[in-house]
Structure formats: C-alpha cells, structure tokens
Coordinates of C-alpha atoms and ligand atoms in Angstrom, one line a residue:
X1 CA 0.0 0.0 0.0
X2 CA 2.7 2.5 1.0
X3 CA 4.9 1.5 -1.8
X4 CA 2.0 1.9 -4.2
X5 CA 1.4 5.5 -2.9
X6 CA 5.1 6.2 -3.2
X7 CA 5.1 4.9 -6.8
X8 CA 2.1 7.2 -7.5
X9 CA 3.7 10.3 -6.0
X10 CA 7.0 9.9 -7.8
X11 CA 5.4 9.2 -11.1
X12 CA 6.2 11.6 -13.9
X13 CA 3.2 13.6 -15.1
X14 CA 2.7 14.7 -18.7
X15 CA 4.0 18.2 -17.9
X16 CA 7.3 16.8 -16.8
X17 CA 6.8 17.3 -13.1
X18 CA 6.4 14.6 -10.5
X19 CA 2.9 14.1 -9.0
X20 CA 4.0 15.2 -5.5
X21 CA 5.4 18.4 -6.9
X22 CA 2.1 19.1 -8.7
X23 CA 0.1 18.5 -5.5
X24 CA 2.4 20.8 -3.5
X25 CA 2.0 23.6 -6.1
X26 CA -1.9 23.2 -6.0
X27 CA -1.9 23.4 -2.1
X28 CA 0.2 26.5 -2.1
X29 CA -2.0 28.1 -4.8
X30 CA -5.1 27.3 -2.8
X31 CA -3.6 29.0 0.3
X32 CA -2.7 32.1 -1.7
X33 CA -6.2 32.2 -3.1
X34 CA -7.8 32.1 0.3
X35 CA -5.4 34.8 1.6
X36 CA -6.3 37.0 -1.3
X37 CA -10.1 36.5 -1.1
X38 CA -10.4 36.9 2.7
X39 CA -9.9 40.7 2.8
X40 CA -12.4 41.1 -0.1
X41 CA -14.9 39.1 1.9
X42 CA -14.3 41.2 5.0
X43 CA -14.8 44.5 3.1
X44 CA -18.0 43.1 1.6
X45 CA -19.4 42.2 5.0
X46 CA -18.7 45.6 6.4
X47 CA -20.6 47.3 3.6
X48 CA -23.5 45.0 4.1
X49 CA -23.6 45.9 7.8
X50 CA -23.5 49.6 7.1
X51 CA -26.4 49.3 4.8
X52 CA -28.3 47.6 7.5
X53 CA -27.6 50.5 9.9
X54 CA -29.0 52.9 7.4
X55 CA -32.4 51.3 7.2
X56 CA -35.2 53.8 7.1
X57 CA -37.1 54.0 10.3
X58 CA -39.5 56.4 12.0
X59 CA -42.7 54.6 12.6
X60 CA -43.0 56.6 15.8
X61 CA -44.3 60.2 15.4
X62 CA -41.8 63.0 15.8
X63 CA -42.2 64.6 19.2
X64 CA -40.8 68.0 19.5
X65 CA -40.0 70.3 22.3
X66 CA -40.1 73.3 19.9
X67 CA -42.0 76.0 21.6
X68 CA -45.0 77.8 20.2
X69 CA -46.1 80.3 22.8
X70 CA -48.0 83.4 23.2
X71 CA -48.0 86.3 25.6
X72 CA -48.6 85.2 29.1
X73 CA -48.7 87.4 32.1
X74 CA -47.0 90.2 30.3
X75 CA -44.0 88.1 29.4
X76 CA -43.5 88.6 25.7
X77 CA -42.5 85.4 24.0
X78 CA -42.2 84.7 20.3
X79 CA -45.2 83.0 18.8
X80 CA -43.5 80.3 16.9
X81 CA -40.0 79.4 16.1
X82 CA -38.6 77.7 13.1
X83 CA -35.7 75.7 12.2
X84 CA -32.4 77.6 12.5
X85 CA -30.6 74.7 14.1
X86 CA -26.9 74.6 13.4
X87 CA -26.5 78.2 12.3
X88 CA -23.6 79.0 14.6
X89 CA -22.5 82.6 15.1
X90 CA -19.0 83.7 15.7
X91 CA -17.9 80.9 13.3
X92 CA -18.3 78.3 16.0
X93 CA -18.8 75.4 13.6
X94 CA -19.2 72.8 16.2
X95 CA -22.0 70.6 15.1
X96 CA -21.0 69.0 11.8
X97 CA -17.3 68.5 12.2
X98 CA -17.2 67.7 15.8
X99 CA -20.2 65.4 15.6
X100 CA -18.4 63.4 12.9
X101 CA -15.5 63.2 15.3
X102 CA -17.8 61.9 17.9
X103 CA -19.4 59.5 15.5
X104 CA -16.0 58.1 14.8
X105 CA -15.2 58.1 18.5
X106 CA -18.3 56.2 19.2
X107 CA -17.7 53.8 16.4
X108 CA -21.0 54.7 14.7
X109 CA -20.1 54.2 11.1
X110 CA -17.4 56.7 10.1
X111 CA -14.5 55.0 11.7
X112 CA -12.7 52.1 10.2
X113 CA -12.8 50.6 13.7
X114 CA -16.5 50.5 13.6
X115 CA -16.8 47.1 12.3
X116 CA -14.0 45.5 14.1
X117 CA -15.8 46.4 17.2
X118 CA -19.0 45.1 18.5
X119 CA -22.0 46.9 17.1
X120 CA -23.2 47.7 20.6
X121 CA -21.4 49.6 23.1
X122 CA -21.4 50.7 26.7
X123 CA -19.6 53.6 28.1
X124 CA -17.6 52.6 31.1
X125 CA -16.3 55.3 33.4
X126 CA -13.0 53.8 34.5
X127 CA -11.0 54.8 37.5
X128 CA -9.4 57.7 35.6
X129 CA -12.9 58.9 35.2
X130 CA -13.4 62.3 33.6
X131 CA -9.9 63.3 34.2
X132 CA -8.7 61.0 31.6
X133 CA -10.7 63.0 29.2
X134 CA -9.5 66.3 30.1
X135 CA -6.5 65.6 28.0
X136 CA -8.4 63.7 25.3
X137 CA -7.5 65.9 22.4
X138 CA -9.4 63.8 19.9
X139 CA -12.6 64.1 21.8
X140 CA -15.3 66.5 20.8
X141 CA -16.7 66.6 24.3
X142 CA -15.9 69.3 26.8
X143 CA -12.7 69.0 28.8
X144 CA -12.1 70.4 32.3
X145 CA -10.5 73.6 33.3
X146 CA -11.0 73.3 37.0
X147 CA -11.8 70.6 39.4
X148 CA -12.3 70.8 43.1
X149 CA -14.1 74.0 43.5
X150 CA -16.9 72.7 41.2
X151 CA -17.7 69.6 43.2
X152 CA -16.2 67.1 40.9
X153 CA -16.3 63.5 41.8
X154 CA -14.2 60.7 40.6
X155 CA -16.0 57.9 38.9
X156 CA -15.7 54.4 40.3
X157 CA -15.7 51.4 38.0
X158 CA -18.7 49.3 37.5
X159 CA -17.3 46.1 38.7
X160 CA -18.4 43.0 36.9
X161 CA -19.2 44.6 33.6
X162 CA -17.3 43.8 30.4
X163 CA -14.6 46.3 30.1
X164 CA -13.9 47.9 26.8
X165 CA -11.2 50.5 27.0
X166 CA -11.1 51.4 23.3
X167 CA -12.7 54.8 23.9
X168 CA -10.8 55.4 27.1
X169 CA -14.0 56.1 28.9
X170 CA -16.3 53.2 28.4
X171 CA -17.5 49.7 28.3
X172 CA -19.9 48.6 25.6
X173 CA -23.3 47.2 26.2
X174 CA -25.4 45.1 23.9
X175 CA -29.1 45.4 23.4
X176 CA -29.3 42.0 25.0
X177 CA -27.6 43.3 28.2
X178 CA -30.2 46.1 28.4
X179 CA -33.1 43.8 27.6
X180 CA -31.9 41.7 30.5
X181 CA -31.5 44.7 32.8
X182 CA -35.0 46.0 32.1
X183 CA -36.8 42.7 31.9
X184 CA -37.2 43.2 28.2
X185 CA -38.2 46.8 28.6
X186 CA -41.3 45.8 30.6
X187 CA -44.1 48.3 31.4
X188 CA -43.5 47.8 35.1
X189 CA -40.0 49.2 34.7
X190 CA -41.1 52.4 32.9
X191 CA -40.0 55.4 35.0
X192 CA -41.5 58.0 32.6
X193 CA -41.6 59.2 29.1
X194 CA -40.1 62.4 27.8
X195 CA -40.1 64.1 24.5
X196 CA -37.5 61.9 23.0
X197 CA -37.8 58.5 24.6
X198 CA -39.0 56.2 27.3
X199 CA -36.9 55.8 30.5
X200 CA -36.8 52.4 32.1
X201 CA -35.5 51.3 35.5
X202 CA -33.1 48.4 35.2
X203 CA -30.5 46.4 37.0
X204 CA -27.3 45.4 35.2
X205 CA -25.8 41.9 35.5
X206 CA -23.5 43.1 38.3
X207 CA -26.4 44.4 40.3
X208 CA -25.9 48.1 39.5
X209 CA -29.2 50.0 39.3
X210 CA -29.6 52.0 36.1
X211 CA -32.0 54.1 34.2
X212 CA -32.1 53.2 30.5
X213 CA -33.4 55.8 28.1
X214 CA -34.6 54.2 24.9
X215 CA -34.7 56.9 22.3
X216 CA -37.7 57.0 20.1
X217 CA -37.3 54.9 17.0
X218 CA -36.7 57.8 14.8
X219 CA -33.2 57.5 13.6
X220 CA -32.6 61.1 12.7
X221 CA -33.9 62.5 15.9
X222 CA -32.6 59.7 18.1
X223 CA -29.2 60.0 16.5
X224 CA -29.1 63.7 17.3
X225 CA -30.3 63.3 20.9
X226 CA -27.9 60.5 21.3
X227 CA -24.9 62.4 20.1
X228 CA -25.8 65.5 22.0
X229 CA -26.1 63.7 25.3
X230 CA -22.9 61.8 24.9
X231 CA -21.0 64.8 23.7
X232 CA -22.4 67.0 26.5
X233 CA -22.0 64.7 29.5
X234 CA -20.1 61.6 28.3
X235 CA -16.8 63.2 29.3
X236 CA -17.8 65.2 32.4
X237 CA -18.2 64.2 36.0
X238 CA -19.9 66.2 38.7
X239 CA -21.8 65.0 41.7
X240 CA -24.8 67.1 40.7
X241 CA -24.9 65.9 37.1
X242 CA -26.5 62.6 36.4
X243 CA -23.8 60.2 35.4
X244 CA -23.9 58.6 32.0
X245 CA -22.8 55.0 32.4
X246 CA -23.2 53.6 29.0
X247 CA -24.9 53.5 25.6
X248 CA -25.9 51.0 23.1
X249 CA -26.0 51.4 19.3
X250 CA -27.5 48.4 17.6
X251 CA -29.0 48.8 14.2
X252 CA -31.7 51.4 14.5
X253 CA -31.6 51.4 18.3
X254 CA -30.1 54.1 20.4
X255 CA -30.0 53.8 24.1
X256 CA -28.4 55.7 26.9
X257 CA -27.7 54.2 30.3
X258 CA -27.5 56.4 33.4
X259 CA -27.0 56.0 37.1
X260 CA -30.3 55.4 38.7
X261 CA -31.4 58.3 40.9
X262 CA -33.7 56.9 43.4
X263 CA -35.8 59.7 44.9
X264 CA -37.9 61.2 42.1
X265 CA -37.4 64.6 40.6
X266 CA -38.1 68.1 41.9
X267 CA -41.2 68.5 39.9
X268 CA -42.7 65.4 41.5
X269 CA -41.7 66.7 45.0
X270 CA -43.2 70.1 44.4
X271 CA -46.3 69.3 42.4
X272 CA -46.6 65.6 41.9
X273 CA -46.5 62.1 43.2
X274 CA -43.7 62.5 45.7
X275 CA -45.8 64.9 47.8
X276 CA -47.4 61.9 49.3
X277 CA -44.1 61.4 51.1
X278 CA -44.3 64.7 52.8
X279 CA -43.6 68.4 52.0
X280 CA -40.1 69.1 50.8
X281 CA -38.5 71.2 53.5
X282 CA -36.9 74.6 53.0
X283 CA -33.5 73.1 53.8
X284 CA -33.9 70.4 51.2
X285 CA -35.2 72.9 48.6
X286 CA -32.1 75.1 49.1
X287 CA -29.8 72.0 49.1
X288 CA -31.3 71.0 45.7
X289 CA -31.1 74.5 44.3
X290 CA -27.5 74.9 45.5
X291 CA -26.5 71.5 43.9
X292 CA -28.2 72.6 40.6
X293 CA -26.4 75.9 40.7
X294 CA -23.0 74.2 41.2
X295 CA -23.6 71.8 38.3
X296 CA -24.5 74.7 36.1
X297 CA -21.5 76.7 37.2
X298 CA -19.4 73.8 36.3
X299 CA -21.0 73.4 32.9
X300 CA -20.7 77.1 32.2
X301 CA -17.4 78.1 33.7
X302 CA -15.2 75.0 34.3
X303 CA -15.2 73.1 31.0
X304 CA -14.3 73.9 27.5
X305 CA -16.4 74.2 25.4
X306 CA -19.0 75.2 27.9
X307 CA -22.3 73.4 27.9
X308 CA -25.6 75.2 27.8
X309 CA -28.3 72.8 29.1
X310 CA -31.2 74.6 27.4
X311 CA -33.9 72.7 29.4
X312 CA -33.4 73.4 33.0
X313 CA -36.8 72.7 34.7
X314 CA -38.0 70.9 37.8
X315 CA -38.6 67.6 36.1
X316 CA -35.0 67.5 34.9
X317 CA -33.7 67.9 38.4
X318 CA -33.4 64.4 39.8
X319 CA -33.0 63.9 43.5
X320 CA -31.2 61.2 45.5
X321 CA -32.1 59.8 48.9
X322 CA -29.9 62.5 50.6
X323 CA -31.7 65.2 48.6
X324 CA -28.7 65.9 46.3
X325 CA -29.7 67.3 43.0
X326 CA -28.6 65.7 39.8
X327 CA -29.3 67.5 36.5
X328 CA -30.5 65.2 33.8
X329 CA -31.7 65.2 30.2
X330 CA -29.0 66.8 28.1
X331 CA -30.8 66.0 24.9
X332 CA -31.2 69.7 24.0
X333 CA -27.8 70.8 25.2
X334 CA -25.5 73.1 23.1
X335 CA -21.8 73.4 23.3
X336 CA -20.4 76.9 23.2
X337 CA -16.7 77.3 22.4
X338 CA -14.4 79.8 24.0
X339 CA -14.9 83.3 22.9
X340 CA -18.2 82.6 21.4
X341 CA -20.9 84.9 22.8
X342 CA -23.8 82.8 21.7
X343 CA -25.1 80.4 19.1
X344 CA -28.2 80.8 17.0
X345 CA -30.5 77.9 17.2
X346 CA -34.1 76.8 17.0
X347 CA -35.8 77.8 20.2
X348 CA -36.3 74.7 22.3
X349 CA -37.0 74.3 26.0
X350 CA -40.0 74.2 28.2
X351 CA -42.6 76.9 28.3
X352 CA -42.3 79.1 31.4
X353 CA -38.6 78.5 31.8
X354 CA -37.3 79.9 28.5
X355 CA -35.4 83.2 28.7
X356 CA -37.3 86.0 26.8
X357 CA -34.4 87.1 24.6
X358 CA -33.8 83.5 23.5
X359 CA -37.5 83.0 22.8
X360 CA -37.6 86.2 20.8
X361 CA -34.3 85.9 18.9
X362 CA -33.1 82.3 19.0
X363 CA -29.8 83.7 20.3
X364 CA -28.6 81.3 23.0
X365 CA -25.8 81.4 25.6
X366 CA -25.4 80.3 29.2
X367 CA -27.5 83.3 30.4
X368 CA -30.5 81.4 29.1
X369 CA -29.8 78.7 31.6
X370 CA -29.4 81.3 34.3
X371 CA -32.9 82.6 33.6
X372 CA -34.4 79.1 33.7
X373 CA -32.5 78.6 37.0
X374 CA -34.1 81.7 38.4
X375 CA -37.6 80.3 37.5
X376 CA -36.6 77.0 39.1
X377 CA -35.7 78.9 42.3
X378 CA -38.9 80.8 42.3
X379 CA -40.8 77.5 41.8
X380 CA -39.0 76.0 44.7
X381 CA -39.7 79.0 47.0
X382 CA -43.4 79.4 46.0
X383 CA -44.3 75.8 45.2
X384 CA -46.0 77.2 42.1
X385 CA -45.8 76.1 38.5
X386 CA -43.9 78.5 36.2
X387 CA -47.1 78.9 34.2
X388 CA -50.4 77.9 35.8
X389 CA -53.5 78.6 33.8
X390 CA -55.6 77.5 36.7
X391 CA -54.8 80.8 38.5
X392 CA -56.2 84.3 38.1
X393 CA -54.8 86.1 35.1
X394 CA -52.2 88.2 36.9
X395 CA -50.9 85.0 38.6
X396 CA -50.6 82.8 35.6
X397 CA -47.0 83.6 35.0
X398 CA -44.9 83.0 38.1
X399 CA -42.1 85.6 37.3
X400 CA -44.6 88.4 36.6
X401 CA -46.6 87.5 39.7
X402 CA -43.6 87.6 41.9
X403 CA -42.6 91.0 40.5
X404 CA -46.0 92.3 41.3
X405 CA -46.0 90.9 44.8
X406 CA -42.6 92.4 45.6
X407 CA -43.6 95.7 44.1
X408 CA -46.6 95.8 46.3
X409 CA -44.6 94.9 49.4
X410 CA -46.2 91.5 49.7
X411 CA -43.1 89.4 49.1
X412 CA -43.5 87.5 52.3
X413 CA -46.7 86.1 51.0
X414 CA -45.1 84.3 48.1
X415 CA -43.6 81.5 50.1
X416 CA -45.0 78.0 49.6
X417 CA -48.0 77.8 52.0
X418 CA -47.5 74.1 52.3
X419 CA -44.1 74.5 54.0
X420 CA -44.5 73.3 57.5
X421 CA -41.5 75.4 58.7
X422 CA -41.2 78.7 57.0
X423 CA -37.8 80.1 56.0
X424 CA -36.1 82.8 58.0
X425 CA -36.8 86.3 56.7
X426 CA -33.2 86.7 55.5
X427 CA -33.1 83.4 53.8
X428 CA -36.3 84.1 51.9
X429 CA -35.1 87.6 50.9
X430 CA -31.9 86.1 49.6
X431 CA -33.6 83.5 47.6
X432 CA -36.0 86.1 46.1
X433 CA -33.1 88.5 45.4
X434 CA -31.1 85.8 43.6
X435 CA -34.1 84.6 41.6
X436 CA -35.0 88.2 40.6
X437 CA -31.5 88.8 39.4
X438 CA -31.5 85.6 37.4
X439 CA -34.7 86.4 35.6
X440 CA -33.6 89.9 34.8
X441 CA -35.0 90.7 31.3
X442 CA -31.6 92.0 30.4
X443 CA -29.4 88.9 30.1
X444 CA -26.3 90.9 30.6
X445 CA -27.4 91.8 34.1
X446 CA -28.0 88.3 35.1
X447 CA -25.3 86.8 37.4
X448 CA -23.0 84.0 36.4
X449 CA -23.8 80.7 38.0
X450 CA -20.6 80.8 39.9
X451 CA -21.8 84.0 41.6
X452 CA -25.2 82.4 42.3
X453 CA -23.4 79.6 44.1
X454 CA -21.5 82.1 46.2
X455 CA -24.7 84.0 47.1
X456 CA -26.5 80.8 48.0
X457 CA -23.6 79.4 50.0
X458 CA -23.3 82.7 51.9
X459 CA -27.0 82.4 52.7
X460 CA -26.5 79.1 54.6
X461 CA -24.9 80.7 57.7
X462 CA -27.4 83.4 58.4
X463 CA -30.2 81.1 57.5
X464 CA -29.1 78.6 60.1
X465 CA -28.5 81.3 62.7
X466 CA -32.1 82.6 62.3
X467 CA -33.7 79.3 62.1
X468 CA -34.8 79.3 65.7
X469 CA -36.8 82.5 65.3
X470 CA -38.1 81.9 61.9
X471 CA -41.8 81.1 62.4
X472 CA -44.1 83.9 61.5
X473 CA -41.3 86.4 61.5
X474 CA -41.2 87.4 57.8
X475 CA -42.0 91.1 57.7
X476 CA -43.2 93.3 54.9
X477 CA -40.8 93.3 52.1
X478 CA -40.4 95.1 48.8
X479 CA -37.5 95.3 46.4
X480 CA -35.8 98.1 48.3
X481 CA -36.0 96.4 51.6
X482 CA -34.9 93.2 50.0
X483 CA -31.8 95.1 48.9
X484 CA -31.3 96.9 52.2
X485 CA -31.8 93.9 54.3
X486 CA -29.7 91.5 52.4
X487 CA -26.5 91.8 54.4
X488 CA -23.5 93.1 52.5
X489 CA -24.9 92.1 49.1
X490 CA -24.3 94.8 46.7
X491 CA -26.1 93.4 43.8
X492 CA -24.7 95.8 41.3
X493 CA -21.1 96.1 42.3
X494 CA -19.6 93.8 44.8
X495 CA -20.8 90.4 43.7
X496 CA -19.4 89.5 40.4
X497 CA -15.9 90.7 40.3
X498 CA -14.2 88.1 38.2
X499 CA -10.7 86.8 38.2
X500 CA -8.8 86.0 35.1
X501 CA -10.6 82.8 34.5
X502 CA -13.9 84.5 34.7
X503 CA -14.7 83.1 38.1
X504 CA -16.0 85.4 40.8
X505 CA -13.3 86.4 43.2
X506 CA -15.5 88.5 45.5
X507 CA -17.3 86.3 48.0
X508 CA -20.9 87.0 48.8
X509 CA -20.9 87.9 52.4
X510 CA -23.5 87.4 55.0
Ligands
ATP601 N1 -31.2 58.6 35.8 C1 -32.5 58.6 36.2 N2 -32.9 58.0 37.3 C2 -34.2 57.9 37.7 N3 -35.2 58.4 37.0 C3 -34.9 59.0 35.9 C4 -33.6 59.1 35.4 N4 -33.6 59.8 34.2 C5 -34.9 60.1 33.9 N5 -35.7 59.6 34.9 C6 -37.1 59.8 35.0 O1 -37.7 59.4 33.8 C7 -38.8 60.2 33.5 C8 -38.6 60.7 32.0 O2 -37.5 61.5 31.9 P1 -37.1 62.3 30.7 O3 -35.9 63.2 31.0 O4 -37.0 61.5 29.5 O5 -38.4 63.2 30.4 P2 -39.0 64.5 31.1 O6 -37.9 65.3 31.7 O7 -40.1 64.0 32.1 O8 -39.7 65.2 29.9 P3 -39.0 66.1 28.8 O9 -38.6 65.2 27.7 O10 -40.1 67.0 28.4 O11 -37.9 66.8 29.4 C9 -38.8 61.3 34.5 O12 -39.8 61.1 35.4 C10 -37.5 61.3 35.1 O13 -37.5 61.7 36.5

C-alpha cells in the first residue's frame, strides 16, 4: 500500500513534473487564493452591515419640544420658532465637524474601527474617570478647566461589567444586556416618558441599578439626541450631574444608560407624586437648588467648550435619597466654544422656563440657563408652577406675579403655603433676590452661575442662625427692603468681580 502510494507520488506527469510536486503547487496556490479573497470578503461584510444600519425607520411620530407660545402674564415670547438649528454665530462650527469626530469616536459608522468592534457599546467610566478625558484631544466633548471648586467626583468602576477601553471612557453594552437589565423593557419598569424617549429602570448583571433611556425609534432625531447627550456629559463628572454610564448602538436602536437616581425629581416633589411622602422642607429645597447651581456653574465656567443645558426645569432635576440634585436630560444641550458669545438655534426648551431674549431671537448662551434657573428657584420658593392657567390672570406667569408681589410689598406672602416650617426672613429675601437677578429681562445683568453659588452658600450661615426664630417672622418686604436687608450684598457692584478665569473672586458675604 505504502509502496503503491510512493510509486504514484514519484510518477512523472505529462507536464514533466512529478505528482507530489504538482500536488504541492496546488496546495500553495489554494492557500494564496484564500489569503487574497479573505480581505475582499471582510470588506463586503462591512458594507452589508453599514447598509443595515441605514435602514429607514421612523414609525414613531416626531415629538418636538419646539415652543410655540403666546404672551402670558405680560412676558412677551415669540409666537413660533422655526428651524435655524446649526447656524452658529462667531464661526463656531461645532456641530458637523465635531459630531463626525464623535461618531468616529463612538464607532458609529465613520471609523474604520466600527466594524471590528461590536455593534453595541457601553460607556464605562473607568478609574481615571473624567480626568482621563481632560486631555483627550481627539474628543469632541468638553474638557475640564478646574476641578475641586466645582464639586467634581471621581467615577468608580462598574465592577463585573465587560470592560472595553477602546474609547478610554467606556464599556460597551449590547441590546441584550439592556433587555436583560430592564426585563425586556417591561411596562412595570417604565420610569417615565419624555419628549424623545422612554426611560426604564433596570439592573445590570453586576447588580448596578440604572435608568435606561430608549430613544424614540426615529433614527434622525434619536441620533441627534444621542450624540448631544454623549457629547455633553459623556466626558464630564460632577456630583450634581446625572452620570452617563453607557450607551448602546444596535441597528436602529439608540439607548443611553444612566446611574439610577432613586428619589424622584423636583417637579414630583413640588407638584406631583412625591408629595405623598411629605412636604419638601426649605432646607432640602435650598440644598437641591445649590446643587443645581453648582452643576450649572461647572458646565458654564469650568469646562471647554461650555455646555448650555437649554432645558433646566424641575422635572429634569433628579433627587437622590440625601436630597442631592442631579441635573439630567441633556438632549437639548448646546456646546459653546471659548470666545463665542452665543449660538443661534431653534428655540427649544420648556414653556415658562425659557429666557425671553432666547425665545424672541433664538440667540442662545449660558445666560438662558441662568434665567431658567431663576424660574426654578422661584418655583421652589413658592411651590407654584412657572405657568399655571388655573390661577387668576395676573398670577398665571410666576415671574410676573412675583414681581407684582414684591412691588406691592407682599413678598412675604409668596412662600409656599404648604411649607411646615417657614424660612427665615433673611433666607427668603436672599432666595428672592437671587431669583430676581437671574430672571432679569436684560441677560447681561444676570449673574453668572458661579456668583449664584456664592450667594447661595453665603446664605447658609445666616439662615441657620435665624432658624430658631423663623416662624411667622417674615415682615413686609419690597425690592428696596430686599436690597437693604440682604447683608452686605451689593447686587450691582460687589458680587461678580471676576478673576482672570472668569470666576468670581469676591465672596458674597452674609
Ligand atoms: N437617571 C434617572 N434615574 C431615575 N429616574 C430618571 C432618570 N432619568 C430620567 N428619569 C425619570 O424618567 C422620566 C422621564 O425622563 P425624561 O428626562 O426622558 O423626560 P421628562 O424630563 O419627564 O420630559 P421632557 O422630555 O419634556 O424633558 C422622568 O420622570 C425622570 O424623572
């Protein structure tokens, strides 16, 4: 048998070569052919996958936060606003170029790495946390200028999750992971539904509680929301900003995974379901407001480009079990590069919170957030909705009503009647003064959020000192007495001196 095989192999073929030589040549040729065709096949597969990702979608109706408003309570707002998105003044061409960068960064179809990676991803904040990004030149997200004074926290790793360090700041989830976490996006796990998606409560495989936002199945809008959120907060860490833990891109699906914040939101505490748990105390209101102010100061003054949230309102202020505020919902955020005074954009936001100049002109900068913050503060002090059509005509608009009350020396009457323990006179005056400054119709006159933080922090001491004598001691107040009685606050001069980095150097003194 063996000798027969040997005889066959050494046999001379008609082309003059022995059989074993011919077989050897054929095997080598086959190997070369396979090596040549393999890359072609890989390229073909990539193209097929990209096509899949571009499937038309949008069975779900477009929900827009675009505002169409009228004149309410004397506040003149534009009647309707149309698409001007992306027209950036001062040559701040952020959106297109940087978004592409982010797309590549997120492996969403522009990068050659896309297809070598899993289609689904999860952001993982590793030990280096945001600080690893401050030097991330390739990133389109904001980087940090300052740390400690803005209440930054370092992110801890999510133990037990698959790690994917390709982006330097994330793991990658699959849709399956998130289906598992949310019990297949069951109704019982729905936390709420916003303009752009449904938010589910979930638990990751390692036990971490999360909130999963499933963006509406409208690829254009979902894609935009998705990018904006990731660009705005993917790189930043602050104890008063909700932490973005991950995301998933799979086919037409876009999901964002956040830390779960377990104690409702400010809107629910002031006007909704959480009231069943008791009245939110003055102390906790101020704590929430201060946390919100710190996060905004960070977004406006500590990172580059600065982030304008654009939708500051009570339902976007999440609350944890220690009554710390966490700003959420960055889907409308805009980035503002250094030296850029504003961007021009479609007017978005929530009625009652939108700054008049932004509503009227579409010109946006961080002072629009300051206005919304002022409304939020008034809402917290009074327990009233920013716009409430159930009230008499002159009370429908909260800001206008507050001005009327102060002008007629009835400021003490504006405090939320449901508060069991009323604030001290001085604390109430401070809060009203700050809010009035924030809602100044002239955006230039509004304080920076860093100044607001200092004013609020300065308020803590006198507020605590007076606490013992607070009940029923709020006297008659008007704007002048608010000014006179507000300690050493010189609203026009002293507060607001800025250092070279634009941060206030003058402390607000009690
Ligand atoms: N990280 C989170 N932890 C806990 N609950 C959350 C979290 N993120 C959002 N929620 C809750 O999910 C619900 C929907 O939130 P979402 O931000 O999508 O919409 P919204 O703020 O209610 O409305 P809009 O889209 O008009 O801003 C809200 O009740 C919100 O409090």
